[in-house]
Amino acid sequence: MIDADASPETGTWAEACSLPDASMMTWHAPRRVPRGGWQEVWLSDSQSRPSMLSIPDCRRTPATLPQPRVQSNGHADFSIGLTQVVPGGLALAQRTDIPSGRTSWFLLNAPAGTLLPVSAPASEKVVAPFLSDDGLATAWILPVPGTGPPVWEELHIRPVRGGEPERVLDLSRLFGVASYEAIDVDTQTGDILLWSEVPSRLLFANLDGTHRTSPLPPGVKPLSNTVMLSEHGVLAWDAYKEDDNYQIAWSADAGVGSRRIPKGSAITAAALDASGRYVAFSTTTTLNIGSVKDTVVVLQTADGRDVFRRYLPRYSRTNVSFIGQDYFAYSDGASTHVLRVPR
């Protein structure tokens, strides 16, 4: 069943710039909005080449990565790609050696054009790191040796450039035995956000050992990548719905509310304005029949009213992002548009 979305397009926001052959991908990123907001967005072109868009000059900087070479057997010698982005034009890159299957990690600084190796902790289990907000450290969740079943887990914080000792938090002692995921690491304050499944919990811990469970807006069933926090509020949305409408919910200083998405569409991405004034989300049809268009919506957290809405071609699947407190960006399948947010 499909619910028709009859809401009209609204919002005449001035365009700051438009970039052709540029799509805003839904990159893995910290789930806490930096104070003052993100100052850049990450793009990908039709050749899957990543780049960074800086505001307010709308400058596009290529994210230069080593290029694989085809060997005599017809296969590439390695593969490489970005796995996470953080503020300041920094990103985590994963390189896999094709012949051996060995995986290694690098810190990319797109503005500087540098690629720095990231060391991994000693472990029999191969795990992926999570990059801190400032790119100065990586977080690794590893099994505690000699435990299991059930297996205990601990968090290892390692400096990217060395010079400081590794810090370890025993997550199973703090929160109980479960499977954990790091979703935000602030090396300046020592604050760490974690996600735990079964049951789903948003958890806060600090390197000094303090910890607590953080509340989520009611009425939604999020996963680690469908929750977002700022100093002014929290945003969460359904990761999956079988037969019911998807829903997005927020609790911000300016107001508390939720929005049901018309049946037949799912939430592709969402964003929380750094000031807590606005929530943005995009939707894509869940069906391969009909003519349901993608949408981009910005609403006020105070009253849930739409202040911007656009219908896009089917399967645009755009990310959405507030840039600072003055800009908003989305893609339409062919170009990325940066708009000025009215004051």
Coordinates of C-alpha atoms in Angstrom, one line a residue:
M1 CA 0.0 0.0 0.0
I2 CA 1.2 3.5 -0.9
D3 CA 0.3 6.7 0.9
A4 CA 0.2 9.6 -1.5
D5 CA 2.3 12.6 -0.3
A6 CA 0.2 15.6 -1.4
S7 CA 2.3 18.2 0.5
P8 CA 3.3 21.0 -1.9
E9 CA 6.9 22.1 -2.4
T10 CA 7.8 25.0 -0.2
G11 CA 10.7 27.3 0.7
T12 CA 12.4 29.7 -1.7
W13 CA 15.9 29.4 -0.3
A14 CA 18.6 31.2 -2.3
E15 CA 21.3 28.9 -3.9
A16 CA 24.8 29.6 -2.8
C17 CA 26.3 27.2 -5.4
S18 CA 25.6 24.1 -7.5
L19 CA 28.1 21.4 -8.4
P20 CA 27.6 19.2 -11.4
D21 CA 28.4 15.5 -11.4
A22 CA 28.4 15.5 -7.6
S23 CA 26.3 13.3 -5.2
M24 CA 26.2 13.6 -1.4
M25 CA 26.8 10.0 -0.2
T26 CA 25.7 8.7 3.2
W27 CA 29.2 8.4 4.7
H28 CA 29.9 6.7 8.0
A29 CA 30.5 9.7 10.4
P30 CA 30.5 10.7 14.1
R31 CA 26.9 10.7 15.4
R32 CA 27.5 13.9 17.4
V33 CA 27.2 17.2 15.5
P34 CA 30.3 19.4 16.2
R35 CA 29.7 22.7 18.0
G36 CA 29.0 25.2 15.2
G37 CA 28.1 22.4 12.8
W38 CA 30.0 20.7 10.0
Q39 CA 31.9 23.1 7.8
E40 CA 32.2 20.8 4.8
V41 CA 30.3 18.0 3.0
W42 CA 31.8 14.9 1.2
L43 CA 30.9 14.2 -2.4
S44 CA 31.3 11.4 -5.0
D45 CA 31.2 11.8 -8.8
S46 CA 30.0 9.4 -11.5
Q47 CA 33.4 7.7 -11.4
S48 CA 33.1 7.1 -7.6
R49 CA 35.9 9.6 -6.9
P50 CA 35.5 11.2 -3.5
S51 CA 35.9 14.9 -2.8
M52 CA 35.3 17.5 -0.1
L53 CA 33.2 20.6 -0.6
S54 CA 34.2 23.6 1.6
I55 CA 31.9 26.4 2.6
P56 CA 31.5 29.4 2.1
D57 CA 33.7 29.5 -1.0
C58 CA 32.1 26.3 -2.4
R59 CA 35.6 24.9 -3.2
R60 CA 35.8 21.3 -4.2
T61 CA 38.9 19.4 -3.0
P62 CA 39.7 16.0 -4.4
A63 CA 40.3 13.3 -1.8
T64 CA 43.4 11.8 -3.5
L65 CA 44.0 8.1 -2.8
P66 CA 46.6 5.7 -4.3
Q67 CA 45.4 4.0 -7.5
P68 CA 45.5 0.2 -7.8
R69 CA 47.5 -1.3 -10.7
V70 CA 46.3 -4.2 -12.8
Q71 CA 48.7 -7.2 -12.5
S72 CA 49.6 -9.7 -15.1
N73 CA 46.8 -12.0 -13.9
G74 CA 44.3 -9.3 -14.7
H75 CA 43.5 -8.5 -11.1
A76 CA 44.2 -5.3 -9.2
D77 CA 47.0 -5.4 -6.6
F78 CA 44.9 -3.7 -4.0
S79 CA 41.6 -1.9 -3.3
I80 CA 41.2 1.3 -1.3
G81 CA 38.2 3.4 -0.2
L82 CA 36.9 5.8 2.5
T83 CA 35.1 4.2 5.4
Q84 CA 34.5 7.2 7.6
V85 CA 34.7 11.0 7.5
V86 CA 35.1 13.5 10.4
P87 CA 35.1 17.3 10.6
G88 CA 38.0 19.2 9.1
G89 CA 38.4 17.3 5.9
L90 CA 39.7 14.1 7.6
A91 CA 38.8 10.6 6.7
L92 CA 39.6 7.0 7.4
A93 CA 40.7 4.9 4.4
Q94 CA 40.8 1.1 4.3
R95 CA 43.3 -0.6 2.0
T96 CA 43.0 -4.3 1.2
D97 CA 45.9 -6.2 -0.4
I98 CA 44.2 -8.5 -3.0
P99 CA 46.8 -11.4 -3.1
S100 CA 47.0 -11.7 0.7
G101 CA 43.7 -10.3 1.9
R102 CA 45.6 -8.2 4.4
T103 CA 43.8 -5.0 5.6
S104 CA 45.5 -1.8 6.6
W105 CA 44.2 1.6 7.6
F106 CA 45.2 5.2 6.8
L107 CA 44.2 8.7 7.9
L108 CA 43.5 11.0 4.9
N109 CA 43.8 14.7 5.2
A110 CA 42.0 16.0 2.1
P111 CA 43.1 19.7 2.4
A112 CA 46.7 18.8 2.9
G113 CA 46.7 15.9 0.5
T114 CA 48.4 13.5 3.0
L115 CA 47.8 9.8 3.9
L116 CA 49.1 8.7 7.2
P117 CA 49.3 5.0 8.3
V118 CA 47.2 4.0 11.3
S119 CA 48.5 1.3 13.6
A120 CA 46.3 -1.4 14.9
P121 CA 46.3 -3.0 18.3
A122 CA 47.6 -6.5 18.7
S123 CA 44.5 -8.8 18.4
E124 CA 43.6 -12.2 16.8
K125 CA 40.3 -10.7 15.7
V126 CA 40.3 -8.3 12.7
V127 CA 38.2 -5.3 13.6
A128 CA 37.6 -1.9 11.9
P129 CA 38.7 1.3 13.8
F130 CA 36.5 4.3 14.5
L131 CA 38.2 7.7 14.0
S132 CA 37.8 10.4 16.7
D133 CA 36.2 13.7 15.9
D134 CA 39.5 15.5 15.5
G135 CA 41.3 12.7 13.8
L136 CA 43.9 12.4 16.5
A137 CA 42.9 8.9 17.7
T138 CA 41.3 5.7 16.7
A139 CA 38.9 3.5 18.8
W140 CA 38.9 -0.3 18.5
I141 CA 36.5 -2.6 20.3
L142 CA 38.2 -5.9 21.0
P143 CA 37.3 -9.0 22.9
V144 CA 38.9 -9.4 26.3
P145 CA 41.3 -12.3 26.1
G146 CA 40.2 -15.4 28.0
T147 CA 36.5 -14.6 28.2
G148 CA 33.6 -16.3 26.6
P149 CA 31.1 -17.4 26.1
P150 CA 29.9 -14.8 26.6
V151 CA 32.8 -12.7 25.3
W152 CA 33.6 -9.5 27.1
E153 CA 34.5 -6.4 25.1
E154 CA 36.8 -3.5 25.8
L155 CA 37.5 -0.2 24.1
H156 CA 41.0 0.7 23.1
I157 CA 41.8 4.4 22.3
R158 CA 45.1 4.7 20.3
P159 CA 46.8 8.0 19.2
V160 CA 47.2 8.1 15.4
R161 CA 50.7 9.7 15.6
G162 CA 51.9 7.9 18.7
G163 CA 53.6 9.6 21.6
E164 CA 50.8 8.8 24.1
P165 CA 49.9 5.5 25.8
E166 CA 46.9 3.5 24.7
R167 CA 43.8 4.0 26.9
V168 CA 41.5 1.0 27.6
L169 CA 37.9 0.9 28.9
D170 CA 36.3 -2.4 30.0
L171 CA 32.8 -1.9 28.5
S172 CA 31.5 -5.2 29.9
R173 CA 32.2 -4.0 33.4
L174 CA 30.6 -0.6 32.8
F175 CA 27.5 -1.6 31.0
G176 CA 27.3 -5.4 31.1
V177 CA 28.2 -8.1 28.6
A178 CA 26.9 -7.1 25.1
S179 CA 28.1 -6.2 21.6
Y180 CA 29.2 -2.6 21.4
E181 CA 30.0 -0.1 18.7
A182 CA 31.8 3.3 19.0
I183 CA 29.8 6.0 17.3
D184 CA 31.6 9.2 18.6
V185 CA 34.9 9.8 20.3
D186 CA 35.9 13.3 21.6
T187 CA 39.6 13.2 22.6
Q188 CA 39.5 16.7 24.1
T189 CA 36.9 15.8 26.8
G190 CA 37.4 12.0 26.9
D191 CA 33.7 11.6 26.1
I192 CA 32.7 8.5 24.1
L193 CA 29.3 7.6 22.6
L194 CA 28.6 3.9 22.2
W195 CA 25.8 1.9 20.7
S196 CA 24.7 -1.5 22.1
E197 CA 22.2 -3.9 20.4
V198 CA 19.7 -6.3 22.1
P199 CA 18.4 -4.2 23.6
S200 CA 19.3 -1.1 21.6
R201 CA 20.9 1.5 23.9
L202 CA 22.7 4.8 23.4
L203 CA 25.5 4.9 26.0
F204 CA 27.8 7.6 27.3
A205 CA 31.2 6.9 28.8
N206 CA 34.3 8.9 29.7
L207 CA 37.9 7.8 29.9
D208 CA 37.7 8.7 33.6
G209 CA 35.2 5.8 34.1
T210 CA 32.0 7.8 34.4
H211 CA 29.1 6.3 32.4
R212 CA 25.4 6.5 31.9
T213 CA 22.6 5.5 29.5
S214 CA 21.4 8.4 27.3
P215 CA 17.7 8.7 26.5
L216 CA 16.3 8.4 22.9
P217 CA 13.1 10.0 21.5
P218 CA 10.1 7.7 21.9
G219 CA 8.3 5.9 19.1
V220 CA 11.2 5.0 16.9
K221 CA 13.5 2.0 16.6
P222 CA 16.9 3.3 15.5
L223 CA 20.2 1.7 14.9
S224 CA 23.6 3.2 15.5
N225 CA 23.6 5.0 12.1
T226 CA 20.1 6.4 12.5
V227 CA 20.7 8.5 15.6
M228 CA 22.3 12.0 15.9
L229 CA 23.1 14.3 18.8
S230 CA 24.1 17.9 19.3
E231 CA 24.5 20.1 22.3
H232 CA 20.9 21.3 21.7
G233 CA 19.1 18.0 21.1
V234 CA 18.8 14.4 19.8
L235 CA 17.4 13.0 16.6
A236 CA 16.5 9.4 15.8
W237 CA 14.6 7.6 13.1
D238 CA 13.4 4.1 12.2
A239 CA 16.1 1.9 10.6
Y240 CA 13.6 -0.6 9.2
K241 CA 9.9 -1.1 9.1
E242 CA 8.2 -4.1 7.7
D243 CA 4.6 -3.0 7.1
D244 CA 4.2 0.3 9.0
N245 CA 5.2 3.9 8.3
Y246 CA 8.7 5.0 9.0
Q247 CA 9.0 7.7 11.6
I248 CA 11.6 10.3 12.6
A249 CA 11.5 11.9 16.1
W250 CA 13.5 14.7 17.8
S251 CA 13.9 16.2 21.2
A252 CA 15.6 19.6 21.1
D253 CA 15.8 22.8 23.1
A254 CA 13.3 24.4 20.7
G255 CA 10.8 21.6 20.8
V256 CA 9.9 17.9 20.8
G257 CA 8.1 16.1 18.0
S258 CA 7.9 13.4 15.3
R259 CA 6.9 12.9 11.7
R260 CA 5.4 9.8 10.0
I261 CA 6.7 9.2 6.5
P262 CA 4.0 8.2 3.9
K263 CA 3.8 4.5 3.5
G264 CA 5.9 3.3 0.5
S265 CA 8.9 5.5 1.4
A266 CA 11.8 5.1 3.8
I267 CA 14.2 7.6 5.4
T268 CA 17.4 7.7 3.4
A269 CA 19.3 10.2 5.6
A270 CA 18.6 12.9 8.2
A271 CA 20.4 15.8 9.8
L272 CA 20.1 17.9 12.9
D273 CA 21.0 21.6 12.7
A274 CA 23.8 22.6 15.1
S275 CA 21.5 25.2 16.8
G276 CA 18.7 22.7 17.2
R277 CA 16.3 24.8 15.1
Y278 CA 15.9 22.5 12.2
V279 CA 15.7 18.8 11.3
A280 CA 16.2 17.7 7.7
F281 CA 15.5 14.3 6.1
S282 CA 15.4 12.7 2.7
T283 CA 13.2 9.8 1.6
T284 CA 13.3 7.2 -1.1
T285 CA 10.6 4.7 -2.3
T286 CA 10.7 1.2 -1.0
L287 CA 8.8 -0.1 -4.0
N288 CA 9.8 -1.0 -7.5
I289 CA 6.4 0.0 -8.9
G290 CA 4.5 3.2 -8.9
S291 CA 5.8 6.7 -9.3
V292 CA 6.7 7.8 -5.8
K293 CA 9.4 10.5 -5.9
D294 CA 12.2 11.0 -3.5
T295 CA 11.8 14.0 -1.2
V296 CA 14.0 16.4 0.8
V297 CA 12.3 18.1 3.8
V298 CA 13.5 20.6 6.4
L299 CA 11.2 21.2 9.3
Q300 CA 11.3 23.4 12.4
T301 CA 11.8 21.5 15.7
A302 CA 9.6 24.0 17.5
D303 CA 6.4 23.1 15.8
G304 CA 7.2 20.4 13.2
R305 CA 6.2 22.7 10.3
D306 CA 7.9 22.3 6.9
V307 CA 10.1 25.3 5.9
F308 CA 11.6 23.6 2.9
R309 CA 10.4 20.7 0.7
R310 CA 11.5 19.5 -2.7
Y311 CA 10.6 16.4 -4.8
L312 CA 13.4 14.7 -6.5
P313 CA 13.8 12.0 -9.2
R314 CA 13.2 8.4 -8.0
Y315 CA 16.1 6.7 -6.4
S316 CA 18.1 9.9 -5.9
R317 CA 18.9 8.6 -2.4
T318 CA 20.6 11.8 -1.3
N319 CA 22.3 12.6 1.9
V320 CA 21.3 15.9 3.6
S321 CA 23.6 18.2 5.6
F322 CA 23.5 21.5 7.4
I323 CA 26.8 23.3 7.0
G324 CA 27.5 25.7 9.8
Q325 CA 24.3 27.6 10.7
D326 CA 23.9 29.3 7.4
Y327 CA 23.8 26.6 4.7
F328 CA 22.0 23.4 3.8
A329 CA 23.0 20.9 1.1
Y330 CA 21.4 18.1 -0.8
S331 CA 21.7 16.3 -4.2
D332 CA 19.2 15.6 -6.9
G333 CA 20.9 12.7 -8.6
A334 CA 23.0 14.8 -11.0
S335 CA 24.1 17.8 -9.0
T336 CA 24.7 18.9 -5.4
H337 CA 22.9 22.1 -4.3
V338 CA 24.0 24.4 -1.4
L339 CA 21.3 26.7 -0.2
R340 CA 21.4 29.6 2.2
V341 CA 19.3 29.0 5.3
P342 CA 17.1 32.0 6.0
R343 CA 17.6 33.8 9.3

